[in-house]
Coordinates of N, CA and C in Angstrom, one line a residue:
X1 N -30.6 -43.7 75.0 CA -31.6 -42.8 74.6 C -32.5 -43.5 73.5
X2 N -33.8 -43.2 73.4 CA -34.8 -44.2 72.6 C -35.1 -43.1 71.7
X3 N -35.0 -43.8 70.3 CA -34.9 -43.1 68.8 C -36.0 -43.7 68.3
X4 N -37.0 -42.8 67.7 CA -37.8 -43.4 66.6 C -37.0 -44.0 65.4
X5 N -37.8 -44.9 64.8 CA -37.9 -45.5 64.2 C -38.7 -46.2 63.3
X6 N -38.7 -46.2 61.8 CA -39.4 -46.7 60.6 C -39.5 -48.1 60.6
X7 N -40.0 -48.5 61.3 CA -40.8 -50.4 61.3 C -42.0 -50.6 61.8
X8 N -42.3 -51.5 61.0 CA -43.7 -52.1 61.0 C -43.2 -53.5 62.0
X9 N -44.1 -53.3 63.6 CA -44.0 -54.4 64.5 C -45.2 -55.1 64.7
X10 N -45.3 -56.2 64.5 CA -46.6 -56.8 65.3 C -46.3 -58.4 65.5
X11 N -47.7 -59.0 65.7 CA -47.3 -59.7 66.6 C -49.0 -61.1 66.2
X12 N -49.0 -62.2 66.1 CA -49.8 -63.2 65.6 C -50.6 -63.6 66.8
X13 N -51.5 -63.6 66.8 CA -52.7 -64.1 67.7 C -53.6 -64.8 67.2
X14 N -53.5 -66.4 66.8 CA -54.6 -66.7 66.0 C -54.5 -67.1 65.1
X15 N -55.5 -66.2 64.1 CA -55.7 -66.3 63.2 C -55.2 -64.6 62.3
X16 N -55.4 -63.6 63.2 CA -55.0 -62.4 63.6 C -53.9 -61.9 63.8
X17 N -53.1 -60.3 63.2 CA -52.5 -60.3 63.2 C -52.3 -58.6 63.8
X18 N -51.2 -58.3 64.8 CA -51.7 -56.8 65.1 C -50.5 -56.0 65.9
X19 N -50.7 -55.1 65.5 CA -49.5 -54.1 65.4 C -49.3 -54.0 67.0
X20 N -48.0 -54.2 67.7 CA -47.7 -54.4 68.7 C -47.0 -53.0 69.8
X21 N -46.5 -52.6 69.2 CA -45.5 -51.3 69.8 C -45.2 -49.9 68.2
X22 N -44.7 -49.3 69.3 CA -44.2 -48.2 68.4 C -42.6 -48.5 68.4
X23 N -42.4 -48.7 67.2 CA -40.9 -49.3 66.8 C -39.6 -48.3 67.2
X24 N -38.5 -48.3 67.6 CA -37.5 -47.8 68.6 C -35.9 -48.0 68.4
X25 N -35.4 -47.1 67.7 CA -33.9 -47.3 67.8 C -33.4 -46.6 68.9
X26 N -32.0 -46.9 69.1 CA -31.3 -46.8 70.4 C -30.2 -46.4 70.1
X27 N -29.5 -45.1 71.3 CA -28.7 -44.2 71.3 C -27.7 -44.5 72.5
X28 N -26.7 -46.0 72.6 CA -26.1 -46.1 73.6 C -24.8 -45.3 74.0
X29 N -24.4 -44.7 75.2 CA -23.4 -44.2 75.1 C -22.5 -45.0 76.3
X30 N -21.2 -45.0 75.7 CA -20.8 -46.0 77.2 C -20.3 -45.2 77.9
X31 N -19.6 -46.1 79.4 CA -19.1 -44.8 80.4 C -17.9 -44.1 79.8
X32 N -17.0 -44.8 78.7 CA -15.9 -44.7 78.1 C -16.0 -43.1 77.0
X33 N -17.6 -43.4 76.7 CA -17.8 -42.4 76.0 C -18.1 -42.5 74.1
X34 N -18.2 -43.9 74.1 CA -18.2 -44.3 72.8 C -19.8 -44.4 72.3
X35 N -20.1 -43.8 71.7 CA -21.8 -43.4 71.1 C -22.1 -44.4 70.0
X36 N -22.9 -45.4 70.5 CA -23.6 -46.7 69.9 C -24.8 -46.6 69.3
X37 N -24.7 -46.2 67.4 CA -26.3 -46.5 67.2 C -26.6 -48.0 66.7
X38 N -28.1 -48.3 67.7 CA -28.4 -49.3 68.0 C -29.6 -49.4 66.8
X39 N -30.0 -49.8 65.3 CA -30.7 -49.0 64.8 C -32.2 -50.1 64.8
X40 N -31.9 -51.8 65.1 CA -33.0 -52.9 65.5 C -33.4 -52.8 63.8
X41 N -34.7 -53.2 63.8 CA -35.1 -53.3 62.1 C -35.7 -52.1 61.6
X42 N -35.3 -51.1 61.8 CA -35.7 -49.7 61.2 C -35.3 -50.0 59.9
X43 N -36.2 -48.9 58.7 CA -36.0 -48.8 58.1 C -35.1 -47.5 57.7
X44 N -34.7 -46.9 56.4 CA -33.9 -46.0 55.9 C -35.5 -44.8 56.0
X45 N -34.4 -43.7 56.4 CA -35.5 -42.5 57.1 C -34.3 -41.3 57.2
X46 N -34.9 -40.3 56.7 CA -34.5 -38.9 56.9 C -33.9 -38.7 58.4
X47 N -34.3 -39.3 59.4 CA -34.0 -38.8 60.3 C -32.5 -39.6 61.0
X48 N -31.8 -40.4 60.1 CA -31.1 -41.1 60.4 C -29.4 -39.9 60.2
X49 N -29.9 -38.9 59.2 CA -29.0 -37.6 59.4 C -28.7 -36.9 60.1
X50 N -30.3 -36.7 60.4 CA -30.7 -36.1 62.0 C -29.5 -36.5 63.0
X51 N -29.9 -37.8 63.2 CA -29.2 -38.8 63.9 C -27.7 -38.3 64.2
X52 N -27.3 -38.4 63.3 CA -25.6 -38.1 62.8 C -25.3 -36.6 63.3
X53 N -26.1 -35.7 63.2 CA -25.7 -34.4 63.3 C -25.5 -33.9 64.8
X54 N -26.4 -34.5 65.3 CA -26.8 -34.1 67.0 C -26.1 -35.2 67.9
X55 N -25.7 -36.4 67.1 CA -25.6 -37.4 68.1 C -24.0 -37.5 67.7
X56 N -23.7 -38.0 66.8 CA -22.1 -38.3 66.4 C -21.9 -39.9 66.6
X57 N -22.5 -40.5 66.5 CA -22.4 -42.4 67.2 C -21.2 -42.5 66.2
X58 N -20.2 -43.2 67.1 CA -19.1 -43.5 66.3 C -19.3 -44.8 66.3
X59 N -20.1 -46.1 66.5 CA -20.4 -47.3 65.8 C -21.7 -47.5 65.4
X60 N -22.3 -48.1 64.9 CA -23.8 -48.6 64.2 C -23.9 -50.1 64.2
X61 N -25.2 -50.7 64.9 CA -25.4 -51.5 64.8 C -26.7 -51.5 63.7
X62 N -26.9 -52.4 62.8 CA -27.9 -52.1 61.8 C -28.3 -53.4 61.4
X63 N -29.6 -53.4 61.3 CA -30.2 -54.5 61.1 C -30.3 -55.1 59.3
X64 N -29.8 -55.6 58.5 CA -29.3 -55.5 56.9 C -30.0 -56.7 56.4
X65 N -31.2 -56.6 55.5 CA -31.7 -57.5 54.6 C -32.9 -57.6 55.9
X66 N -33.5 -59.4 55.7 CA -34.5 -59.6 55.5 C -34.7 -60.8 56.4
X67 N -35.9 -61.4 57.1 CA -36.3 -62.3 57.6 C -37.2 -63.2 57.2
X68 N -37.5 -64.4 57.5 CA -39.0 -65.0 57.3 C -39.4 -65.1 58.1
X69 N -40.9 -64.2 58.3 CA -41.5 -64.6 59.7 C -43.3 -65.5 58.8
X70 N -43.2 -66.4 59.4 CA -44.9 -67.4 58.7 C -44.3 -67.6 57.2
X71 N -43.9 -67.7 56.7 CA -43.6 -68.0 55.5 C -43.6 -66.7 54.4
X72 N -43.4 -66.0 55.1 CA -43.0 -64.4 54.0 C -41.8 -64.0 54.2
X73 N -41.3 -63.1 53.3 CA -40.0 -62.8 53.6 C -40.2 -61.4 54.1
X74 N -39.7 -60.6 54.6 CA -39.8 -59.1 55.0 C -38.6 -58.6 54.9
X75 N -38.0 -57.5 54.2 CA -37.1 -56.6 54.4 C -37.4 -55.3 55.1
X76 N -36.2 -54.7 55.7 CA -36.6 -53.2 56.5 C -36.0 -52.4 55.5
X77 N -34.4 -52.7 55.9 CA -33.4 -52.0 55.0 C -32.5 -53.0 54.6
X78 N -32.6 -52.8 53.1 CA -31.5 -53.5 52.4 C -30.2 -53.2 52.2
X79 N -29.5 -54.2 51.7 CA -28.1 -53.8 52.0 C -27.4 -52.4 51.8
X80 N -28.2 -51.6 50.0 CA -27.3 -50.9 49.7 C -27.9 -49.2 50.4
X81 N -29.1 -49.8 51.2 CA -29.8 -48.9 52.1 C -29.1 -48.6 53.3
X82 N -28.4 -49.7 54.5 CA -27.9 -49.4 55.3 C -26.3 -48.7 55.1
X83 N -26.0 -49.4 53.9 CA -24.4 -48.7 53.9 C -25.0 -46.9 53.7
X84 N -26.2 -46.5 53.1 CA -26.6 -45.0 53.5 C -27.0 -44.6 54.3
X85 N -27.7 -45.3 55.6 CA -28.0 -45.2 56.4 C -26.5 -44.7 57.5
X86 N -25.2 -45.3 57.3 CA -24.1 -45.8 58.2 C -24.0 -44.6 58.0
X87 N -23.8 -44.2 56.0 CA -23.1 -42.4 55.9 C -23.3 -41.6 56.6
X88 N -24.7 -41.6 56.4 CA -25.7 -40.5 57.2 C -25.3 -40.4 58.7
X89 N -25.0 -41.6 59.1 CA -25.0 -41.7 60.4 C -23.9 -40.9 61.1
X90 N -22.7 -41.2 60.4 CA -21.3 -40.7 60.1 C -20.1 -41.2 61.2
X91 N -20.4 -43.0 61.1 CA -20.0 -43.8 62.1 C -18.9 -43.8 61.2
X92 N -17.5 -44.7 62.2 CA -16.5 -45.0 61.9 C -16.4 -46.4 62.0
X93 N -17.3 -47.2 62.2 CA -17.4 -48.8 62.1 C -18.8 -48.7 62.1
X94 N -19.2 -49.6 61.2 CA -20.4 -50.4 61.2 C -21.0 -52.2 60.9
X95 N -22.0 -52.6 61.7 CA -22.1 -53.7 62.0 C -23.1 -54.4 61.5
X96 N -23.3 -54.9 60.2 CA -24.9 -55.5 59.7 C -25.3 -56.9 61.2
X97 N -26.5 -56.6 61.3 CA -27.1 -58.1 61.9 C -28.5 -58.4 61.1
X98 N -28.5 -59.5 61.9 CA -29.7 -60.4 61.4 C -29.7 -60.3 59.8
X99 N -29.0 -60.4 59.1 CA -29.1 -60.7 57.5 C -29.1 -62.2 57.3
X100 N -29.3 -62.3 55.7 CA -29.5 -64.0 55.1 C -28.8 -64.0 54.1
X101 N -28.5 -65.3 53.6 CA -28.6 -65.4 52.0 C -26.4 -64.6 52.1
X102 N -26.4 -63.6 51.0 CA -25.6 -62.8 51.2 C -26.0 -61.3 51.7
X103 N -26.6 -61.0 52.3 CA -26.8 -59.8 52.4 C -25.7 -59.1 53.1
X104 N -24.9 -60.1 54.4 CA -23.8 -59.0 54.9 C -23.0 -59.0 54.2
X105 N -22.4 -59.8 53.1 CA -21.2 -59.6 52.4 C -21.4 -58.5 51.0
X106 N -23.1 -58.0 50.7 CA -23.3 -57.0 49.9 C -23.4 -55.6 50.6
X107 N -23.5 -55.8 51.9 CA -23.5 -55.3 52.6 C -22.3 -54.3 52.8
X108 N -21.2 -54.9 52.6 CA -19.8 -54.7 52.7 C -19.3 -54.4 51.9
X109 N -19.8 -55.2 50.4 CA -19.7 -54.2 48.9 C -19.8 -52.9 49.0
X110 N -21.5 -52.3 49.7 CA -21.9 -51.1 49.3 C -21.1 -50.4 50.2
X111 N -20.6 -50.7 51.1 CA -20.4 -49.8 52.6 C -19.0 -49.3 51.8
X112 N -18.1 -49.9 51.1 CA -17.2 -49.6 50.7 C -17.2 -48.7 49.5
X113 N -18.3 -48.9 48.8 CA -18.8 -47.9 47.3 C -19.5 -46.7 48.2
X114 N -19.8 -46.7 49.1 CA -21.0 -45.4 49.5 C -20.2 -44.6 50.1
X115 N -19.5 -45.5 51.1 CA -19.0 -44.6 52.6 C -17.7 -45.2 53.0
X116 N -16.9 -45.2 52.1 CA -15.3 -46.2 52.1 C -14.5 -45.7 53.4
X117 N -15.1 -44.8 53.8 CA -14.6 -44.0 55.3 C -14.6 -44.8 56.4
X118 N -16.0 -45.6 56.6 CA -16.5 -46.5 57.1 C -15.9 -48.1 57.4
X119 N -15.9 -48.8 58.5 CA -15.0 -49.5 58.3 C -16.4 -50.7 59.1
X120 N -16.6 -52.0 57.9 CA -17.5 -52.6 57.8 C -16.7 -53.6 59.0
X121 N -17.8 -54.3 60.0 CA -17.5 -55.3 61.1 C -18.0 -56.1 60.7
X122 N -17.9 -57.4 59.7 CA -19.0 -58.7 59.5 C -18.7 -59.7 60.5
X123 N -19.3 -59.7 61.5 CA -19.2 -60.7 62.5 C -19.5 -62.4 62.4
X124 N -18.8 -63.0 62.8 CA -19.3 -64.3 62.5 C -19.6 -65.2 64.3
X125 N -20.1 -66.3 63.9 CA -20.6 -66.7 64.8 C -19.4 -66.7 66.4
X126 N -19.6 -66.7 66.8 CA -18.4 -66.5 68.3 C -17.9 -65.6 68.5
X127 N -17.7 -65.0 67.3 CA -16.7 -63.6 67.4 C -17.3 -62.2 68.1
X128 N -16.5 -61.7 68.4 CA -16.8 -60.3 69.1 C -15.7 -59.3 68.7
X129 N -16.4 -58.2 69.2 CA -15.2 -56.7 69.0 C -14.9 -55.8 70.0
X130 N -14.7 -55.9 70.3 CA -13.9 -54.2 71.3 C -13.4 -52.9 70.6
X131 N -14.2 -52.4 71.2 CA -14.0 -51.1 70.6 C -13.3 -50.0 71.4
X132 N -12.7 -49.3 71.6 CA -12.3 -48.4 72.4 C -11.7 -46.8 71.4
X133 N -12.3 -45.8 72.3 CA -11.5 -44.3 71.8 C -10.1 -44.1 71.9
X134 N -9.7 -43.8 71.0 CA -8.5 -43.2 71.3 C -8.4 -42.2 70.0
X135 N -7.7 -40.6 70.4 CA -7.5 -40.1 69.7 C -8.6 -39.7 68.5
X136 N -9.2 -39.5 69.7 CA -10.8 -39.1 68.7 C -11.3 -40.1 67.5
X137 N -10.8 -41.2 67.4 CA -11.4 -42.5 66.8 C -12.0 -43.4 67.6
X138 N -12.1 -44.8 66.9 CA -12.5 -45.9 67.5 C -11.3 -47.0 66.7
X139 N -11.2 -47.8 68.1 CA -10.1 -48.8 67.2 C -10.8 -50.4 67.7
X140 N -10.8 -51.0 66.6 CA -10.9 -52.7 67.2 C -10.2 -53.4 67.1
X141 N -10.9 -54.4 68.2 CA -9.9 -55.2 68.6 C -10.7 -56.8 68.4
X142 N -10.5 -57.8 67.7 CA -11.2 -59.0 67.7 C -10.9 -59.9 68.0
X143 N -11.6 -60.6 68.7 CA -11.2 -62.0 69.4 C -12.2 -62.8 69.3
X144 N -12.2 -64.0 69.8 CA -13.2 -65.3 69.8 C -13.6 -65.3 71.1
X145 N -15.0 -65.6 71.2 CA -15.6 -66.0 72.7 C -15.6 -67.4 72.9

C-alpha cells in the first residue's frame, strides 16, 4: 500500500535542479501476515500515528540521518526523530537505513530512551533478519548472507 510521505525529491539536469515525484512510503504486508512500514526518506509527520492506528506494522524500515548528494548534506529524519517516528508507529522492531557518521548507533540510543518497547535491528553489512509471527509478536532470527 503507497503512503504519503514528507520528502523533498528531485533530481539534477544540468545546471538545474527539479522536483521529480511526489515522495511515497510503503505499507508491506506479507503472505505470513507481518505488516512492514517501509518509511524511504520521509520525514517525521503527524501522520505517522495515523500510520500506527489503522495499520499496526509490526516492523519499520526508516531511513535515519543524512546523505550527501553534490556536496551538501541533507537530513529527512534524525536520529532522535525516527526513534518517534517507530513510537508512533507502534512497531515491535525497528530498522534505521541509509545513515552516516554515527547516526544508527544514536539511533539506538534514542529508540531505547523514547520507545524501550521497541527492539532496535542495526544491521551490518551481510547481515540479514527473519522475522516471523508468533503469538501475536514478531521474533528474529539473524544470520549472515
Amino acid at each position: 500500500k503507497a503512503l504519503p510521505a514528507e520528502h523533498l525529491s528531485f533530481q539534477k539536469l544540468g545546471e538545474n535542479a527539479y522536483i521529480s515525484a511526489p515522495p511515497l512510503s510503503y505499507l508491506v504486508t506479507t503472505p505470513g501476515g507481518i505488516r512492514i512500514f517501509f518509511g524511504g526518506d520521509t520525514s517525521i509527520s503527524a501522520n505517522h500515528q495515523l500510520f500506527g492506528r489503522l495499520y499496526k506494522p509490526h516492523v519499520a524500515v526508516l531511513g535515519v540521518g543524512g546523505v550527501e548528494i553534490h556536496g551538501q548534506s541533507f537530513t529527512e529524519l534524525y536520529p532522535d526523530e525516527a526513534a518517534l517516528v517507530a513510537k508512533w508507529l507502534g512497531v515491535k522492531v525497528a530498522l534505521p537505513i541509509h545513515y552516516r557518521f554515527d547516526e544508527g548507533a544514536t539511533f539506538v540510543k534514542e529508540l531505547k530512551r523514547q520507545a524501550p518497547r521497541v527492539e532496535p535491528a542495526l544491521l551490518k553489512a551481510g547481515e540479514s533478519y527473519r522475522f516471523s509471527q508468533n503469538d501475536g509478536g514478531v521474533r528474529r532470527s539473524a544470520g549472515r548472507k
